[in-house]
Structures are given as C-alpha cells and as structure tokens.
PDB file of C-alpha atoms in Angstrom:
ATOM      1  CA  MET N  11      -3.405  22.105  12.596  1.00 48.00           C
ATOM      2  CA  GLU N  12      -2.373  25.332  10.878  1.00 65.00           C
ATOM      3  CA  GLY N  13      -2.209  25.014   7.172  1.00 68.00           C
ATOM      4  CA  GLY N  14      -3.485  21.434   7.255  1.00 75.00           C
ATOM      5  CA  ALA N  15      -5.502  19.861   4.858  1.00 81.00           C
ATOM      6  CA  VAL N  16      -8.467  17.527   5.106  1.00 83.00           C
ATOM      7  CA  THR N  17      -9.337  14.822   2.451  1.00 82.00           C
ATOM      8  CA  LEU N  18     -12.768  13.332   2.132  1.00 85.00           C
ATOM      9  CA  PHE N  19     -13.874  10.461  -0.006  1.00 86.00           C
ATOM     10  CA  VAL N  20     -17.434  10.707  -0.934  1.00 91.00           C
ATOM     11  CA  GLY N  21     -19.495   8.482  -2.969  1.00 92.00           C
ATOM     12  CA  GLU N  22     -22.459   6.082  -3.380  1.00 94.00           C
ATOM     13  CA  ASN N  23     -22.343   2.704  -1.701  1.00 94.00           C
ATOM     14  CA  GLY N  24     -20.357   0.224  -3.390  1.00 89.00           C
ATOM     15  CA  THR N  25     -18.031   2.636  -5.137  1.00 89.00           C
ATOM     16  CA  GLY N  26     -14.829   1.606  -3.375  1.00 84.00           C
ATOM     17  CA  LYS N  27     -14.354   4.118  -0.538  1.00 90.00           C
ATOM     18  CA  SER N  28     -13.872   1.283   1.928  1.00 87.00           C
ATOM     19  CA  THR N  29     -11.558  -0.676  -0.447  1.00 84.00           C
ATOM     20  CA  LEU N  30      -9.339   2.556  -0.837  1.00 86.00           C
ATOM     21  CA  LEU N  31      -8.942   2.905   2.953  1.00 88.00           C
ATOM     22  CA  GLU N  32      -8.044  -0.723   3.372  1.00 87.00           C
ATOM     23  CA  ALA N  33      -5.300  -0.513   0.635  1.00 87.00           C
ATOM     24  CA  LEU N  34      -3.902   2.670   2.141  1.00 89.00           C
ATOM     25  CA  LEU N  35      -3.820   1.015   5.558  1.00 89.00           C
ATOM     26  CA  ALA N  36      -2.332  -2.143   4.072  1.00 89.00           C
ATOM     27  CA  VAL N  37       0.517  -0.255   2.099  1.00 91.00           C
ATOM     28  CA  LEU N  38       1.412   1.683   5.318  1.00 91.00           C
ATOM     29  CA  TYR N  39       1.115  -0.972   7.989  1.00 91.00           C
ATOM     30  CA  ALA N  40       0.647  -4.561   6.822  1.00 90.00           C
ATOM     31  CA  SER N  41       3.555  -6.888   6.591  1.00 91.00           C
ATOM     32  CA  PRO N  42       4.121  -8.005   2.998  1.00 90.00           C
ATOM     33  CA  LYS N  43       5.130 -11.417   4.395  1.00 90.00           C
ATOM     34  CA  SER N  44       1.758 -11.782   6.006  1.00 84.00           C
ATOM     35  CA  ARG N  45      -0.291 -14.932   5.183  1.00 80.00           C
ATOM     36  CA  ALA N  46      -3.342 -13.629   6.891  1.00 77.00           C
ATOM     37  CA  ARG N  47      -6.656 -14.239   5.079  1.00 76.00           C
ATOM     38  CA  THR N  48      -7.305 -10.494   4.912  1.00 77.00           C
ATOM     39  CA  VAL N  49      -4.383 -10.201   2.555  1.00 78.00           C
ATOM     40  CA  ASP N  50      -5.941 -13.058   0.446  1.00 77.00           C
ATOM     41  CA  ASP N  51      -9.174 -11.091   0.385  1.00 78.00           C
ATOM     42  CA  TRP N  52      -7.492  -8.217  -1.331  1.00 77.00           C
ATOM     43  CA  THR N  53      -6.624 -10.423  -4.379  1.00 79.00           C
ATOM     44  CA  SER N  54      -8.418  -9.632  -7.498  1.00 78.00           C
ATOM     45  CA  TRP N  55     -11.179 -11.980  -8.454  1.00 82.00           C
ATOM     46  CA  GLY N  56      -9.720 -14.745 -10.417  1.00 85.00           C
ATOM     47  CA  ALA N  57      -6.035 -13.734  -9.939  1.00 85.00           C
ATOM     48  CA  GLN N  58      -3.490 -16.306  -9.022  1.00 85.00           C
ATOM     49  CA  GLU N  59      -1.013 -13.940  -7.395  1.00 88.00           C
ATOM     50  CA  ARG N  60      -1.411 -11.922  -4.122  1.00 88.00           C
ATOM     51  CA  PRO N  61      -1.593  -8.175  -4.640  1.00 88.00           C
ATOM     52  CA  ARG N  62       1.178  -5.676  -5.030  1.00 91.00           C
ATOM     53  CA  LEU N  63       0.318  -2.129  -3.524  1.00 92.00           C
ATOM     54  CA  THR N  64       1.934   1.106  -4.415  1.00 93.00           C
ATOM     55  CA  LEU N  65       1.709   4.503  -2.717  1.00 93.00           C
ATOM     56  CA  LEU N  66       3.055   7.628  -4.322  1.00 91.00           C
ATOM     57  CA  TYR N  67       3.586  10.584  -1.888  1.00 88.00           C
ATOM     58  CA  GLU N  68       5.611  13.803  -1.410  1.00 85.00           C
ATOM     59  CA  SER N  69       7.357  15.063   1.780  1.00 83.00           C
ATOM     60  CA  ASP N  70       9.295  18.241   1.912  1.00 81.00           C
ATOM     61  CA  GLY N  71       9.349  18.354  -1.799  1.00 83.00           C
ATOM     62  CA  VAL N  72      10.790  14.908  -2.242  1.00 85.00           C
ATOM     63  CA  GLU N  73       8.757  12.430  -4.085  1.00 89.00           C
ATOM     64  CA  PHE N  74       8.567   8.871  -2.743  1.00 91.00           C
ATOM     65  CA  ARG N  75       7.108   5.445  -3.821  1.00 92.00           C
ATOM     66  CA  LEU N  76       6.371   2.874  -1.320  1.00 94.00           C
ATOM     67  CA  GLU N  77       5.654  -0.544  -2.766  1.00 94.00           C
ATOM     68  CA  LYS N  78       4.568  -3.816  -1.216  1.00 94.00           C
ATOM     69  CA  ASP N  79       4.475  -6.958  -2.991  1.00 94.00           C
ATOM     70  CA  PHE N  80       2.354  -9.476  -0.970  1.00 91.00           C
ATOM     71  CA  GLU N  81       3.139 -12.367  -3.477  1.00 91.00           C
ATOM     72  CA  ALA N  82       7.127 -11.932  -3.020  1.00 93.00           C
ATOM     73  CA  GLY N  83       6.909 -10.756   0.555  1.00 93.00           C
ATOM     74  CA  THR N  84       8.963  -7.657  -0.354  1.00 94.00           C
ATOM     75  CA  VAL N  85       8.744  -3.930   0.320  1.00 95.00           C
ATOM     76  CA  SER N  86      10.659  -1.070  -1.405  1.00 93.00           C
ATOM     77  CA  LEU N  87      10.878   2.677  -0.670  1.00 90.00           C
ATOM     78  CA  VAL N  88      12.205   4.916  -3.633  1.00 89.00           C
ATOM     79  CA  ASN N  89      12.849   8.571  -3.615  1.00 85.00           C
ATOM     80  CA  THR N  90      14.568  10.559  -6.372  1.00 61.00           C
ATOM     81  CA  ALA N  91      17.932  10.214  -4.737  1.00 64.00           C
ATOM     82  CA  THR N  92      17.914   6.765  -2.888  1.00 60.00           C
ATOM     83  CA  VAL N  93      16.442   3.309  -3.529  1.00 54.00           C
ATOM     84  CA  VAL N  94      16.009   1.220  -0.237  1.00 54.00           C
ATOM     85  CA  GLN N  95      14.998  -2.347  -0.665  1.00 56.00           C
ATOM     86  CA  ASP N  96      15.624  -4.604   2.352  1.00 56.00           C
ATOM     87  CA  SER N  97      14.035  -7.677   3.827  1.00 53.00           C
ATOM     88  CA  ALA N  98      14.431  -5.966   7.157  1.00 51.00           C
ATOM     89  CA  LEU N  99      11.815  -3.438   5.922  1.00 58.00           C
ATOM     90  CA  ALA N 100       9.399  -6.365   5.234  1.00 53.00           C
ATOM     91  CA  SER N 101       9.105  -7.755   8.775  1.00 53.00           C
TER      92      SER N 101
END
C-alpha cells in the first residue's frame, strides 16, 4: 500500500474506542430502517429518539457528508456539487 496511512485509536479502557468503531461501521453499513436491538443500544441514555450518525470524509479533493437518521429511516449523501437523498439508499 504505497503512500497509505494507518490510523490507530489508543486509550484507556472505557474511553470510547469500541463505541467509535461501532458508530463508523453503522454509518457505513447499517440500514437506517433497521429496527434491530443493536441500533436501539446506540441511543443515548434517556433519549427518546434513535440516533443520527454523520460521517465527514474527503475523496479526490471532494468533501462528502454521509448522514443516517435511524429515527426517520433516512440516509443522505452530500458533496459540494450534489445532494442525493433517496429512500433507495436507505435499504
């Protein structure tokens, strides 16, 4: 992997490393329409609504925002030129 980068998350037990990994996997792969118990486990203590996750990233100089709203069951992908919000993305 020429020119690649490695990112490490280092910290004491209980500082959120596993939670961060779970959130990253959820925003990339979980269906926002999922009613799985694991999604309910991500809900903040005492909150009435299911979580909304946002991932900001850059690819080839273009910034993107991927957002999944597990309460509304929606997903959106936004870059500087285009907004895509479609129920087909939420499957």
